[in-house]
Short mmCIF file of C-alpha atoms in Angstrom, two decimals:
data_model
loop_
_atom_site.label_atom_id
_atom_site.label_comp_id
_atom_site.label_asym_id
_atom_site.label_seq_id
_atom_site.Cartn_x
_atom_site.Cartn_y
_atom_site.Cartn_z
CA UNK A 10 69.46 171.29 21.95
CA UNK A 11 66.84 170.35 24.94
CA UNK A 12 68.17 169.00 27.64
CA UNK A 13 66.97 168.07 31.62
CA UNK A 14 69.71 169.58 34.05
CA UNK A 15 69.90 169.66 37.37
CA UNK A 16 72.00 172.70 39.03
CA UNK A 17 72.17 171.44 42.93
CA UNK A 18 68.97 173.61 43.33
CA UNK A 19 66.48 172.71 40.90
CA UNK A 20 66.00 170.78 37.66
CA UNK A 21 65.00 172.48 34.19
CA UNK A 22 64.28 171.85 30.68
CA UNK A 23 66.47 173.79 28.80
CA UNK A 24 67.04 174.22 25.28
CA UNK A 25 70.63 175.87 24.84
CA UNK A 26 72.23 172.92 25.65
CA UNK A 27 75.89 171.82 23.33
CA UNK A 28 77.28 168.78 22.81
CA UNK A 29 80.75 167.75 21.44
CA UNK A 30 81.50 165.82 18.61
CA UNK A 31 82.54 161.57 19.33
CA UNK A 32 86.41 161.26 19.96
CA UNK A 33 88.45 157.53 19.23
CA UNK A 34 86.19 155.27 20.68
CA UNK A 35 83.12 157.12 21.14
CA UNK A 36 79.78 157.43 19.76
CA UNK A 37 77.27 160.40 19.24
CA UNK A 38 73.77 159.28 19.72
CA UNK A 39 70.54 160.89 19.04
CA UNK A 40 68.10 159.89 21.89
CA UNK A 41 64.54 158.98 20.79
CA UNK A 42 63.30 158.10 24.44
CA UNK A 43 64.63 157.60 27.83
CA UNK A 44 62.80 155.76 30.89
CA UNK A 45 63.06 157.79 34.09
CA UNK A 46 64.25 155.80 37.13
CA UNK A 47 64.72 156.32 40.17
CA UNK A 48 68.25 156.78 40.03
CA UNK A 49 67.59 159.98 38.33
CA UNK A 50 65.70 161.28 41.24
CA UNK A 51 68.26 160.16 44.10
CA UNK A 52 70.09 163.19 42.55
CA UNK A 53 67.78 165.15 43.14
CA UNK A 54 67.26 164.55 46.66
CA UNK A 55 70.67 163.65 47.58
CA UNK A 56 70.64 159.99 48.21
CA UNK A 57 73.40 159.54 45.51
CA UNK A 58 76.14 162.37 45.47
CA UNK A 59 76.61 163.83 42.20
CA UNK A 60 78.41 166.84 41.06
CA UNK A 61 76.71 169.79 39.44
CA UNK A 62 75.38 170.72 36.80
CA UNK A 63 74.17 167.54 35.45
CA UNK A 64 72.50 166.46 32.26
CA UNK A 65 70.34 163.48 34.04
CA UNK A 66 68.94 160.25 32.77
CA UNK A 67 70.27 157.37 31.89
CA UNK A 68 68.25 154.69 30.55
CA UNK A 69 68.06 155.32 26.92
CA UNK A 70 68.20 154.22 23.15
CA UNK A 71 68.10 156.28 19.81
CA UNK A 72 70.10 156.16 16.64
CA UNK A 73 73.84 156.43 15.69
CA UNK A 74 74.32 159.72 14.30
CA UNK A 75 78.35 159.55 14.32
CA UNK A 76 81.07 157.68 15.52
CA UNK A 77 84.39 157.74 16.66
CA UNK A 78 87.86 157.07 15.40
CA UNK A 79 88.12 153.13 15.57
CA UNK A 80 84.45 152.37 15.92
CA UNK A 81 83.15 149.17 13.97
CA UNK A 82 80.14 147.29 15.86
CA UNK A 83 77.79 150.60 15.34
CA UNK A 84 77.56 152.43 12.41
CA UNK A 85 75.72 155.68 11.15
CA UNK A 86 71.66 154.89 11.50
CA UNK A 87 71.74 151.77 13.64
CA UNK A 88 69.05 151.34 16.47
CA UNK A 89 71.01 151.48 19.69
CA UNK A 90 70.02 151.43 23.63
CA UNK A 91 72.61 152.25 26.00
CA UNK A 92 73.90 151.00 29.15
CA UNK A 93 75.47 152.92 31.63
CA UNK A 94 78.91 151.14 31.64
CA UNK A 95 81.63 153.13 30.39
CA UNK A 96 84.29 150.39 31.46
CA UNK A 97 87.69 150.10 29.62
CA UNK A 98 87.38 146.55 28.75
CA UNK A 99 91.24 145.70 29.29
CA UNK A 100 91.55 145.52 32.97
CA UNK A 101 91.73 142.22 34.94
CA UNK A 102 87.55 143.07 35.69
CA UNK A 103 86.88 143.39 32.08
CA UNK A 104 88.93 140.79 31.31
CA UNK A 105 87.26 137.78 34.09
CA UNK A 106 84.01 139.05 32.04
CA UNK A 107 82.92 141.43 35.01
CA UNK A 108 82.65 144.81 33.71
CA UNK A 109 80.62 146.18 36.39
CA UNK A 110 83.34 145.85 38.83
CA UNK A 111 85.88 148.02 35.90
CA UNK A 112 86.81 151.27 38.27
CA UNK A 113 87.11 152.78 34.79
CA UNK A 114 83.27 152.54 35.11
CA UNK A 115 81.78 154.55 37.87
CA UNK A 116 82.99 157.70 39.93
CA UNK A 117 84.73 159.98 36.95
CA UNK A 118 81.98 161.33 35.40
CA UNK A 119 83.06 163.54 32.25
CA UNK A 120 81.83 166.19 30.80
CA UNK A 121 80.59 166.30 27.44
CA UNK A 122 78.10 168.72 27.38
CA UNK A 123 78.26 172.68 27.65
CA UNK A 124 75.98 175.22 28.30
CA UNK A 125 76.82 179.06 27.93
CA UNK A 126 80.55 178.19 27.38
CA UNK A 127 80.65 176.12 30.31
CA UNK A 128 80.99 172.46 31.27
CA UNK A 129 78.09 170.00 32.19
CA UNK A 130 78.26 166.96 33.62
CA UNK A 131 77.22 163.58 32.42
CA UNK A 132 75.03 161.46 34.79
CA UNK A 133 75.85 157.53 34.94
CA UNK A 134 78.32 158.20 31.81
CA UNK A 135 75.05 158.51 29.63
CA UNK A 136 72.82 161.46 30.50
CA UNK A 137 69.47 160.35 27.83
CA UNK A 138 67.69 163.37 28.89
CA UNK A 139 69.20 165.38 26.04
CA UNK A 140 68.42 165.13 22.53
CA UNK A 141 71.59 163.75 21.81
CA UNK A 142 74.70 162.30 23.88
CA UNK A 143 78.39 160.83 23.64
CA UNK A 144 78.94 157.67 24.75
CA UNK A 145 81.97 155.59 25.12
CA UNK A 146 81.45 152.96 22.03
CA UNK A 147 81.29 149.74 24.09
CA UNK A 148 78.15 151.72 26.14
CA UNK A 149 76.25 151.23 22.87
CA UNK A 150 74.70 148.11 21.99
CA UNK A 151 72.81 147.21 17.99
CA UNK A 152 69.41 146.37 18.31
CA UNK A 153 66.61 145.30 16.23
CA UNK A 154 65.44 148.33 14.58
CA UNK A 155 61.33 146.57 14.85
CA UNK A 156 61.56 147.26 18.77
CA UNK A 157 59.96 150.34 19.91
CA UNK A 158 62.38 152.77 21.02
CA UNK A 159 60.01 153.73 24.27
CA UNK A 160 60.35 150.17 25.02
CA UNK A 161 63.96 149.39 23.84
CA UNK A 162 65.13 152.34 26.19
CA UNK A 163 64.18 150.26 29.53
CA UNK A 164 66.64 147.38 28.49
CA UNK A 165 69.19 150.00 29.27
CA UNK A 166 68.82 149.96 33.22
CA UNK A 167 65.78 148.67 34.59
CA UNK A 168 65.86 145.64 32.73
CA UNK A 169 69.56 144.86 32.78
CA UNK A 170 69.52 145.40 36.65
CA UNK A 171 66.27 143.46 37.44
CA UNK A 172 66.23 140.35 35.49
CA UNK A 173 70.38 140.72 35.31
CA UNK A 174 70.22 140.61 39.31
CA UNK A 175 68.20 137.33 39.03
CA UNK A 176 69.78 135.52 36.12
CA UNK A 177 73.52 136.45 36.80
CA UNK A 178 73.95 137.51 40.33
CA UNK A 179 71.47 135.26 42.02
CA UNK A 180 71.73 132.07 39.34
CA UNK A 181 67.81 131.99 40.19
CA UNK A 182 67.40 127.98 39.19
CA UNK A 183 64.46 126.15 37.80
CA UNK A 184 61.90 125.16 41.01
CA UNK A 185 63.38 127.85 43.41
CA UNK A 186 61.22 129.78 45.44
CA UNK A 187 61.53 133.97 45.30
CA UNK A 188 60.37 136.94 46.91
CA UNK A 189 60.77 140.24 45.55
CA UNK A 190 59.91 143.55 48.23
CA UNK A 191 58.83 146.37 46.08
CA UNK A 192 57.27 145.81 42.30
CA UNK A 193 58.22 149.09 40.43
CA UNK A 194 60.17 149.29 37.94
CA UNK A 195 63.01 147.00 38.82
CA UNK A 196 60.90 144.96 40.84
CA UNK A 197 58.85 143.88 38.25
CA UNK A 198 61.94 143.08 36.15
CA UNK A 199 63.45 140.76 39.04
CA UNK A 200 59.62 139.07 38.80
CA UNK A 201 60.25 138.32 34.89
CA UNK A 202 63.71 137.53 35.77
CA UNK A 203 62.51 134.70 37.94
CA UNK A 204 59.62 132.86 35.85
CA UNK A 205 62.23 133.59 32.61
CA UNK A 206 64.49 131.24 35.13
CA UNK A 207 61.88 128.51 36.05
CA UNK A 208 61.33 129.54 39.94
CA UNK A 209 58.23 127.45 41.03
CA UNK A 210 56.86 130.17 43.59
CA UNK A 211 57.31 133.77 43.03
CA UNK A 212 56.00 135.90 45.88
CA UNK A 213 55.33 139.69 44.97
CA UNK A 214 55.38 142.18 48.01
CA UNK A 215 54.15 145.47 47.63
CA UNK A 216 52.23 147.90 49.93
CA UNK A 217 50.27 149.42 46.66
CA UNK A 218 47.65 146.55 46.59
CA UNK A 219 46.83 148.12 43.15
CA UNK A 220 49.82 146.77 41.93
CA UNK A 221 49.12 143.09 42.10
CA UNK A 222 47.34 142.63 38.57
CA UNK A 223 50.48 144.06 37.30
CA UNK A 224 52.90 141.95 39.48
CA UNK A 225 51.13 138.65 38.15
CA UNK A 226 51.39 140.42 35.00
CA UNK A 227 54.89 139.86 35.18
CA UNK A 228 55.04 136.05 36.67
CA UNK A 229 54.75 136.63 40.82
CA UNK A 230 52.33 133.73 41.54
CA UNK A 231 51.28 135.83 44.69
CA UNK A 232 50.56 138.68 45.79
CA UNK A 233 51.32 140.63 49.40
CA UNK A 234 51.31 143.71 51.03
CA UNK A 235 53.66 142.98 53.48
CA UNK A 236 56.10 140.06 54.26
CA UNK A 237 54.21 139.08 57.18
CA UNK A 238 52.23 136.24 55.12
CA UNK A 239 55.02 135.03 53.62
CA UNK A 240 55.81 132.14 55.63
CA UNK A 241 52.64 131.13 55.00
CA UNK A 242 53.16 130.73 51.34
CA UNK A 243 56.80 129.33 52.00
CA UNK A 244 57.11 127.56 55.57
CA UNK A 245 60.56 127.29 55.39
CA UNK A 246 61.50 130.33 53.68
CA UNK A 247 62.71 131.59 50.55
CA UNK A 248 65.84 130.70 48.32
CA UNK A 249 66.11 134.24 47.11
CA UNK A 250 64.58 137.37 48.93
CA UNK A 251 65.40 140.72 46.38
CA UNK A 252 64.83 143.76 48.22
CA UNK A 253 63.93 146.19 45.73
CA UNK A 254 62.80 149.59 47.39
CA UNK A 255 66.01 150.60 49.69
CA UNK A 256 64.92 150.67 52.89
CA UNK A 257 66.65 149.52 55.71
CA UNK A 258 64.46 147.60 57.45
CA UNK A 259 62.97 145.97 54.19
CA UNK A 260 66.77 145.00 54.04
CA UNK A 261 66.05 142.91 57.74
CA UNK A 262 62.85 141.47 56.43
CA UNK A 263 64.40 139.96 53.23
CA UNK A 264 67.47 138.44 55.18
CA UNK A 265 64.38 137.08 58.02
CA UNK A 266 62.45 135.70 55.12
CA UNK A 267 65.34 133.14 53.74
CA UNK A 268 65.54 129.19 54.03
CA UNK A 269 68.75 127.56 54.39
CA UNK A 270 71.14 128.52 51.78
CA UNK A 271 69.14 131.28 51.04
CA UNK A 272 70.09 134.68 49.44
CA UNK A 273 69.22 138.12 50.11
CA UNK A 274 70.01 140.42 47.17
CA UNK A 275 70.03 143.95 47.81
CA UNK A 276 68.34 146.15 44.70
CA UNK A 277 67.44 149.16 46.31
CA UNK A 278 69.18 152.25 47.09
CA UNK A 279 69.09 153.55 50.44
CA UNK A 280 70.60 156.88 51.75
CA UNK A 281 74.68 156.74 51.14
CA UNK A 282 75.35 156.23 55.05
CA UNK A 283 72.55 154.19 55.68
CA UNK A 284 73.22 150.65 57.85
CA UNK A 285 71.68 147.82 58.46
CA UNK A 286 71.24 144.94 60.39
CA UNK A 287 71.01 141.23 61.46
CA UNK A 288 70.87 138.45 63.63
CA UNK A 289 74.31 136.97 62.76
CA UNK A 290 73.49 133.35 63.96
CA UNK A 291 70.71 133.60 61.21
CA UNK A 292 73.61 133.11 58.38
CA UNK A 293 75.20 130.19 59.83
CA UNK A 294 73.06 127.93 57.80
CA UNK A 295 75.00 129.07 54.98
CA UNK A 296 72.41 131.96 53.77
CA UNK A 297 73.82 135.23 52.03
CA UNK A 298 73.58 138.87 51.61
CA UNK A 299 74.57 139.78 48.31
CA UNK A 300 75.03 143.32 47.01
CA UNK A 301 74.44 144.02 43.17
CA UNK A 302 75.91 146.48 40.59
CA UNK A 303 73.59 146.81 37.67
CA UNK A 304 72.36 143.56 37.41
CA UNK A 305 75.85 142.01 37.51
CA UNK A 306 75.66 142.74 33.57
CA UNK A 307 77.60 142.34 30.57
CA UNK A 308 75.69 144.72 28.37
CA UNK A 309 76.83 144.11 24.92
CA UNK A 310 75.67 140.48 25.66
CA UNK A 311 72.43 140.70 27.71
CA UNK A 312 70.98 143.52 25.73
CA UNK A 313 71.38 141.41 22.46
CA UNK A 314 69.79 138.68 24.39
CA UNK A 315 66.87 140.47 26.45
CA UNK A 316 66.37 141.93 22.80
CA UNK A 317 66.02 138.56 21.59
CA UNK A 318 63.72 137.61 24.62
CA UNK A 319 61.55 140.06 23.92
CA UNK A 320 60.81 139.72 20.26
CA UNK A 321 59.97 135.55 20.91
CA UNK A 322 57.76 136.94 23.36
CA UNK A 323 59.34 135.91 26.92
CA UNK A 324 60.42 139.30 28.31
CA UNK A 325 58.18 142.33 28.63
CA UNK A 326 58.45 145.22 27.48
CA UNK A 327 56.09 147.36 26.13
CA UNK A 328 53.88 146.33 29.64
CA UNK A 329 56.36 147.97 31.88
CA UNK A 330 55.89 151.45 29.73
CA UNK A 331 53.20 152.76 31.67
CA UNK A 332 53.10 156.58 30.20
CA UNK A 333 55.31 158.59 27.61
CA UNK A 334 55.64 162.18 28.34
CA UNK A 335 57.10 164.39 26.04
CA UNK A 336 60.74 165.97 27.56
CA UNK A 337 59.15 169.07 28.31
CA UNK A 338 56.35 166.95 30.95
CA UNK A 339 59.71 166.51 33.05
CA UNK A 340 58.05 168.31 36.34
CA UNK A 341 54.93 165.83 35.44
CA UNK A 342 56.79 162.41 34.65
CA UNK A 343 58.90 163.05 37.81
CA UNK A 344 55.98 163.75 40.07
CA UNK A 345 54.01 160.20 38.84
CA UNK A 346 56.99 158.02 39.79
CA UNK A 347 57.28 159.86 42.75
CA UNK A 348 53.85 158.85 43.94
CA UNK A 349 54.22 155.44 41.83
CA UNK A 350 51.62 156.30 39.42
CA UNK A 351 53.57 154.74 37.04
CA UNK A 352 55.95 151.12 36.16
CA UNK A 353 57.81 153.29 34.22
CA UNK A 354 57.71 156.55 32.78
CA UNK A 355 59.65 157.33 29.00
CA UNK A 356 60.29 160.53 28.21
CA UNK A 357 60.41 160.89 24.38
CA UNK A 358 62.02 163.80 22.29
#
């Protein structure tokens, strides 16, 4: 089967790719499309560790083709997007309703896949760049089968993490003010996140001033191309500043820009070692820097309900799918989200 994998040198779309069959617990799914985020290109370059060779992507949905001893809340044919979560659900984490923070759930990647005899790894316990994967059963989540798959796939990262970070993390409330540094992909979710919540003003901050039609799109009620107008807009500050890019001194702008009891959540990925910094008698007025893992999410309940969201009409998706590119366009799709040509790209197979 095709397949994107990454070797430590370069990245290729291969076609000899194996998969096993779903064990207890564990579903087989046949991807129909899978956004391409960033994530999948800080392998690449290095700014998140991984071990090689790597099936990569990990924002997907398709359709249950098999499952697993013990599997009842997905059956054969059901519309599915995935989340990258394979936590165990029985530790004190899963129990307090906090699977992101399950250490069943990041840093053990398996490996599920072969190719020539020997063993690939899965990226982000998903890997959607292949035609079809093996997931853990509570990674897999029913959806309405009337939701585009292209679309559908984005709940599976970009939108968990964005409007997750805003709704769960942050507790955005009704008449609070936001900024949000950087309006790709996740950006633009945090922006939905926050007029989904009721915040009154919703700044946008990009340095692409082509992206502002887009960024209103979404629910910013203005539009800059760098923070330095921002306290014009908001005097006093913000109540929430989401830096969304992963840059360290984007990081010190978001934690300048706050009001009292103001947040800073930090979205972005910068280089593993990277540090930051701040004036500490700027937090004394009880302000916060708050880091966030996926959106703070609880798939099997926010996909259902950003699935829900979306058919009423509240939460975009089909807007934030800017291009599909069939699997073999990798070298293409990669290169326009690169250079932000695109919200998101979908590959489709």
């Amino acid at each position: 089967m095709r397949g994107v994998v990454f070797d430590g040198k370069q990245i290729q779309v291969v076609d000899d790719l194996e998969v096993r069959e779903p064990g207890p617990g564990e579903v087989l799914v046949a991807i129909s499309a899978a956004g391409l985020c960033h994530s999948d290109l800080s392998v690449v370059d290095g700014t998140i560790p991984f071990p090689v060779p790597v099936v990569l992507g990990h924002e997907g949905a398709g359709v249950v083709e098999a499952v697993g001893v013990g599997v009842t809340h997905v059956a054969l044919g059901d519309h599915v997007a995935l989340s990258t979560l394979a936590n165990c659900g029985t530790c004190p984490e899963c129990d307090r309703g906090r699977p992101t923070m399950c250490r069943q759930a990041i840093g053990r990647p398996g490996q599920p896949f072969t190719r020539g005899g020997q063993p690939v790894y899965q990226f982000a316990s998903n890997s959607a760049f292949a035609e079809r994967t093996v997931v853990k059963a509570v990674q897999a989540v029913r959806i309405p089968k009337d939701i585009p798959m292209p679309s559908a796939a984005l709940i599976g990262c970009g939108v968990l993490t964005g409007v997750g970070a805003v709704l769960n993390r942050a507790r955005v409330d009704r008449g609070d003010s936001v900024v949000v540094i950087g309006t790709g992909g996740i950006g633009l979710n945090v922006l939905q996140g926050a007029r989904i919540a009721g915040a009154l003003t919703i700044v946008a901050v990009d340095a692409n001033p082509g992206k502002e039609g887009v960024a209103r799109q979404f629910g910013a009620t203005h539009f800059l191309t760098s923070t330095e107008g921002v306290r014009e807009i908001l005097p006093n500050g913000a109540d929430h500043a989401f830096e969304c890019v992963g840059r360290v001194e984007l990081i010190r702008q978001a934690v300048d820009l706050l009001d009292r009891h103001g947040q800073a959540i930090l979205l972005g990925v910068p280089p593993a070692t990277a540090e930051a910094s701040f004036l500490v008698s700027s937090m004394y007025l009880d302000k916060s820097i708050l880091g966030c893992r996926y959106g703070s999410s609880r798939p099997q309940r926010d996909i259902a309900l950003y699935a829900q969201l979306y058919r009423e009409g509240r939460l975009l998706l089909d807007e934030l799918v800017t291009e599909t590119y069939p699997v073999e366009d990798f070298e293409k799709a990669a290169g326009d989200a690169e250079a932000g040509r695109v919200a998101r790209g979908v590959l489709t197979f």
